């Protein structure tokens, strides 16, 4: 692949797709992250409505195993605190990728809850 040729031929979409496919730990992404103008633009954006979760493309079996290890260590820490007489806080599991399937299932669950609450005589503001 000749990037200079792509540039001369004005293949902007192909170049942008190539850049977008770079790993997050690339020198280009480091340079973008350290650009003061871009940092200001990113910092001025509103907070995302959903919490962060990794991309599916960056999620492999290795990631699954590592997350299970991290969550298990957190659980052991909670157990150790409780065994010492302390009160362990809430353990938040490491985020996993969220897909449209997950969001659809959550919406279905909310619809089911609303339907059941309606059958029991509750109004939408009650739950």
Coordinates of N, CA and C in Angstrom, one line a residue:
X1 N 0.8 -1.2 0.0 CA 0.0 0.0 0.0 C 0.9 1.2 0.0
X2 N 0.6 2.1 -0.9 CA 1.4 3.3 -1.1 C 0.6 4.5 -0.6
X3 N 0.8 5.0 0.6 CA 0.0 6.1 1.2 C 0.2 7.4 0.4
X4 N 1.4 7.6 -0.1 CA 1.6 8.8 -1.0 C 0.7 8.8 -2.2
X5 N 0.6 7.6 -2.8 CA -0.3 7.4 -4.0 C -1.8 7.7 -3.6
X6 N -2.2 7.2 -2.4 CA -3.5 7.4 -2.0 C -3.8 8.9 -1.8
X7 N -2.8 9.6 -1.2 CA -2.9 11.0 -1.0 C -3.0 11.8 -2.3
X8 N -2.1 11.4 -3.3 CA -2.2 12.1 -4.6 C -3.5 11.8 -5.3
X9 N -4.0 10.6 -5.1 CA -5.3 10.2 -5.8 C -6.5 10.7 -5.0
X10 N -6.2 11.4 -3.9 CA -7.3 12.0 -3.0 C -8.3 10.9 -2.5
X11 N -7.7 9.8 -2.1 CA -8.5 8.7 -1.6 C -8.7 8.9 -0.1
X12 N -9.4 10.0 0.3 CA -9.6 10.5 1.6 C -10.3 9.4 2.5
X13 N -11.3 8.8 2.0 CA -12.1 7.9 2.8 C -11.2 6.7 3.2
X14 N -10.4 6.2 2.2 CA -9.6 5.0 2.5 C -8.5 5.4 3.5
X15 N -8.0 6.6 3.4 CA -7.0 7.1 4.4 C -7.6 7.2 5.8
X16 N -8.8 7.8 5.8 CA -9.4 7.9 7.1 C -9.8 6.6 7.7
X17 N -10.2 5.6 6.9 CA -10.5 4.3 7.4 C -9.3 3.6 7.9
X18 N -8.2 3.8 7.2 CA -6.9 3.3 7.7 C -6.5 3.9 9.0
X19 N -6.6 5.2 9.1 CA -6.2 5.9 10.4 C -7.2 5.4 11.5
X20 N -8.5 5.3 11.2 CA -9.4 4.9 12.2 C -9.2 3.5 12.7
X21 N -8.6 2.7 11.9 CA -8.3 1.3 12.3 C -7.0 1.1 13.1
X22 N -6.2 2.2 13.3 CA -5.0 2.1 14.0 C -5.3 1.7 15.5
X23 N -4.4 1.0 16.1 CA -4.7 0.7 17.6 C -4.6 2.0 18.4
X24 N -5.3 1.9 19.6 CA -5.3 3.1 20.4 C -3.9 3.5 20.9
X25 N -3.0 2.5 20.9 CA -1.6 2.7 21.4 C -0.7 3.1 20.2
X26 N -1.2 3.9 19.3 CA -0.3 4.2 18.1 C 0.3 5.6 18.4
X27 N 1.3 5.9 17.7 CA 2.0 7.3 17.8 C 1.0 8.3 17.3
X28 N 0.2 8.0 16.2 CA -0.7 9.0 15.7 C -1.7 9.4 16.8
X29 N -2.3 8.4 17.5 CA -3.2 8.7 18.5 C -2.6 9.4 19.7
X30 N -1.3 9.1 20.0 CA -0.6 9.9 21.0 C -0.5 11.3 20.6
X31 N -0.1 11.6 19.4 CA 0.0 13.0 18.9 C -1.3 13.7 18.9
X32 N -2.4 13.0 18.5 CA -3.7 13.6 18.5 C -4.1 13.9 20.0
X33 N -3.8 13.0 20.9 CA -4.2 13.3 22.3 C -3.4 14.4 22.9
X34 N -2.2 14.7 22.4 CA -1.4 15.8 23.0 C -1.5 17.1 22.2
X35 N -2.4 17.2 21.2 CA -2.6 18.4 20.5 C -3.5 19.3 21.3
X36 N -3.0 20.5 21.7 CA -3.7 21.4 22.6 C -5.1 21.9 22.1
X37 N -5.2 22.1 20.8 CA -6.4 22.6 20.2 C -7.5 21.5 20.2
X38 N -7.0 20.3 19.9 CA -8.0 19.1 19.9 C -8.4 18.8 21.4
X39 N -7.4 18.9 22.3 CA -7.7 18.6 23.7 C -8.8 19.6 24.2
X40 N -8.7 20.8 23.8 CA -9.7 21.8 24.2 C -11.1 21.5 23.6
X41 N -11.1 21.1 22.4 CA -12.3 20.7 21.7 C -13.0 19.5 22.4
X42 N -12.1 18.5 22.7 CA -12.7 17.3 23.3 C -13.1 17.5 24.7
X43 N -12.4 18.3 25.5 CA -12.8 18.6 26.9 C -14.0 19.4 26.9
X44 N -14.4 20.2 25.9 CA -15.6 21.0 25.9 C -16.8 20.2 25.5
X45 N -16.7 19.0 25.1 CA -17.8 18.1 24.7 C -18.6 17.7 26.0
X46 N -19.9 17.5 25.9 CA -20.7 17.1 27.0 C -20.3 15.6 27.4
X47 N -20.5 15.3 28.7 CA -20.2 14.0 29.1 C -21.1 13.0 28.4
X48 N -20.6 11.8 28.1 CA -21.4 10.8 27.4 C -22.5 10.3 28.3
X49 N -23.7 9.9 27.6 CA -24.8 9.5 28.4 C -24.6 8.1 28.9
X50 N -23.9 7.3 28.2 CA -23.6 5.9 28.7 C -22.2 5.8 29.2
X51 N -22.0 5.0 30.2 CA -20.6 4.8 30.8 C -19.7 4.1 29.7
X52 N -18.4 4.3 29.9 CA -17.4 3.8 28.9 C -17.5 2.3 28.9
X53 N -17.3 1.7 27.8 CA -17.1 0.2 27.6 C -16.2 0.0 26.4
X54 N -15.4 -1.1 26.5 CA -14.5 -1.3 25.4 C -15.2 -1.6 24.1
X55 N -14.6 -1.4 23.0 CA -15.1 -1.7 21.6 C -15.1 -3.2 21.5
X56 N -16.0 -3.7 20.7 CA -16.0 -5.2 20.4 C -14.8 -5.6 19.7
X57 N -14.3 -4.7 18.8 CA -13.1 -5.0 18.0 C -11.9 -5.2 18.8
X58 N -11.9 -4.5 20.0 CA -10.7 -4.6 20.9 C -10.9 -5.6 22.0
X59 N -11.9 -6.5 21.9 CA -12.3 -7.4 23.0 C -12.1 -8.8 22.5
X60 N -11.1 -9.5 23.1 CA -10.8 -10.9 22.7 C -10.9 -11.8 23.9
X61 N -10.6 -13.1 23.6 CA -10.7 -14.1 24.7 C -9.7 -13.7 25.8
X62 N -8.5 -13.1 25.4 CA -7.5 -12.7 26.4 C -8.2 -11.6 27.3
X63 N -8.9 -10.7 26.7 CA -9.5 -9.6 27.5 C -10.6 -10.2 28.5
X64 N -11.3 -11.2 28.0 CA -12.3 -11.8 28.8 C -11.7 -12.5 30.1
X65 N -10.6 -13.2 29.8 CA -9.9 -13.9 30.9 C -9.3 -12.9 31.9
X66 N -8.7 -11.8 31.4 CA -8.1 -10.8 32.2 C -9.1 -10.1 33.1
X67 N -10.3 -9.8 32.5 CA -11.4 -9.1 33.2 C -11.9 -10.1 34.3
X68 N -12.0 -11.4 34.0 CA -12.4 -12.3 35.0 C -11.4 -12.3 36.2
X69 N -10.1 -12.2 35.9 CA -9.1 -12.2 36.9 C -9.2 -11.0 37.8
X70 N -9.4 -9.8 37.1 CA -9.5 -8.6 37.8 C -10.8 -8.6 38.7
X71 N -11.9 -9.0 38.2 CA -13.1 -9.1 39.0 C -13.0 -10.1 40.2
X72 N -12.3 -11.2 40.0 CA -12.0 -12.2 41.0 C -11.2 -11.6 42.1
X73 N -10.1 -10.8 41.7 CA -9.3 -10.2 42.7 C -10.1 -9.1 43.5
X74 N -10.9 -8.4 42.9 CA -11.8 -7.5 43.6 C -12.7 -8.2 44.6
X75 N -13.2 -9.3 44.2 CA -14.1 -10.1 45.1 C -13.3 -10.6 46.3
X76 N -12.1 -11.1 46.0 CA -11.2 -11.5 47.1 C -10.9 -10.4 48.1
X77 N -10.7 -9.2 47.6 CA -10.4 -8.0 48.4 C -11.7 -7.7 49.3
X78 N -12.8 -7.8 48.7 CA -14.1 -7.6 49.4 C -14.2 -8.6 50.6
X79 N -13.9 -9.9 50.3 CA -14.0 -10.9 51.3 C -13.0 -10.7 52.4
X80 N -11.8 -10.2 52.0 CA -10.7 -10.0 53.0 C -11.2 -8.8 53.9
X81 N -11.7 -7.8 53.4 CA -12.2 -6.7 54.2 C -13.3 -7.1 55.1
X82 N -14.2 -7.9 54.6 CA -15.3 -8.4 55.5 C -14.8 -9.3 56.6
X83 N -13.8 -10.2 56.3 CA -13.3 -11.1 57.2 C -12.5 -10.4 58.3
X84 N -12.0 -9.2 58.0 CA -11.3 -8.4 59.0 C -12.2 -7.5 59.9
X85 N -13.5 -7.7 59.6 CA -14.5 -6.9 60.4 C -14.9 -5.6 59.7
X86 N -14.4 -5.3 58.6 CA -14.8 -4.1 57.9 C -16.0 -4.3 57.1
X87 N -16.4 -3.2 56.5 CA -17.6 -3.2 55.6 C -17.2 -2.9 54.2
X88 N -17.1 -3.9 53.4 CA -16.7 -3.7 52.0 C -17.7 -2.9 51.2
X89 N -17.2 -2.0 50.4 CA -18.1 -1.2 49.5 C -18.6 -2.0 48.4
X90 N -19.4 -1.4 47.5 CA -19.9 -2.0 46.3 C -18.8 -2.3 45.3
X91 N -18.8 -3.6 44.9 CA -17.7 -3.9 43.9 C -18.3 -3.7 42.5
X92 N -17.7 -2.8 41.7 CA -18.2 -2.5 40.4 C -17.4 -3.4 39.4
X93 N -18.0 -4.2 38.6 CA -17.3 -5.1 37.7 C -16.7 -4.3 36.6
X94 N -15.6 -4.8 36.0 CA -15.0 -4.1 34.9 C -15.9 -4.1 33.7
X95 N -16.1 -3.0 33.0 CA -17.0 -2.9 31.9 C -16.7 -3.9 30.7
X96 N -17.7 -4.4 30.1 CA -17.5 -5.2 28.9 C -18.2 -4.5 27.7
X97 N -18.0 -4.9 26.5 CA -18.6 -4.2 25.4 C -20.1 -4.2 25.4
X98 N -20.7 -3.1 25.1 CA -22.1 -3.0 25.0 C -22.5 -2.9 23.5
X99 N -23.5 -3.7 23.2 CA -23.9 -3.7 21.8 C -25.4 -3.3 21.6
X100 N -25.8 -3.2 20.4 CA -27.2 -2.9 20.2 C -28.1 -4.0 20.7
X101 N -27.6 -5.2 20.7 CA -28.4 -6.3 21.3 C -28.6 -6.1 22.8
X102 N -27.6 -5.7 23.5 CA -27.7 -5.4 24.9 C -28.7 -4.3 25.2
X103 N -28.6 -3.2 24.4 CA -29.6 -2.1 24.6 C -31.0 -2.5 24.2
X104 N -31.2 -3.4 23.2 CA -32.5 -3.9 22.9 C -33.1 -4.7 24.0
X105 N -32.2 -5.6 24.5 CA -32.7 -6.5 25.6 C -33.1 -5.6 26.9
X106 N -32.3 -4.6 27.2 CA -32.6 -3.7 28.3 C -34.0 -3.0 28.0
X107 N -34.2 -2.5 26.8 CA -35.5 -1.9 26.5 C -36.6 -2.9 26.6
X108 N -36.4 -4.1 26.2 CA -37.5 -5.1 26.4 C -37.8 -5.4 27.8
X109 N -36.7 -5.4 28.6 CA -36.9 -5.6 30.1 C -37.7 -4.5 30.7
X110 N -37.3 -3.3 30.3 CA -38.0 -2.1 30.8 C -39.5 -2.1 30.4
X111 N -39.8 -2.5 29.2 CA -41.2 -2.6 28.7 C -41.9 -3.7 29.5
X112 N -41.3 -4.8 29.8 CA -41.9 -5.9 30.6 C -42.2 -5.4 32.0
X113 N -41.2 -4.7 32.6 CA -41.4 -4.1 34.0 C -42.6 -3.2 34.0
X114 N -42.7 -2.3 33.0 CA -43.8 -1.3 32.9 C -45.1 -2.0 32.7
X115 N -45.1 -3.1 31.9 CA -46.4 -3.8 31.7 C -46.8 -4.5 32.9
X116 N -45.9 -5.2 33.6 CA -46.2 -5.9 34.9 C -46.7 -4.9 36.0
X117 N -46.0 -3.7 36.0 CA -46.4 -2.7 37.0 C -47.8 -2.2 36.7
X118 N -48.1 -2.1 35.4 CA -49.5 -1.6 35.0 C -50.5 -2.6 35.4
X119 N -50.2 -3.9 35.3 CA -51.1 -5.0 35.6 C -51.4 -5.0 37.1
X120 N -50.4 -4.6 37.9 CA -50.6 -4.5 39.4 C -51.2 -3.2 39.9
X121 N -51.5 -2.3 38.9 CA -52.2 -1.1 39.3 C -51.2 0.1 39.5
X122 N -50.0 -0.1 39.2 CA -49.0 1.1 39.3 C -49.1 1.9 38.1
X123 N -48.8 3.2 38.3 CA -48.7 4.1 37.1 C -47.3 4.3 36.8
X124 N -47.0 4.8 35.5 CA -45.5 4.9 35.1 C -44.7 5.7 36.1
X125 N -45.2 6.6 36.8 CA -44.4 7.4 37.7 C -44.0 6.7 39.0
X126 N -44.7 5.6 39.3 CA -44.5 4.9 40.6 C -43.3 4.0 40.6
X127 N -42.7 3.6 39.5 CA -41.6 2.6 39.5 C -40.4 3.2 39.0

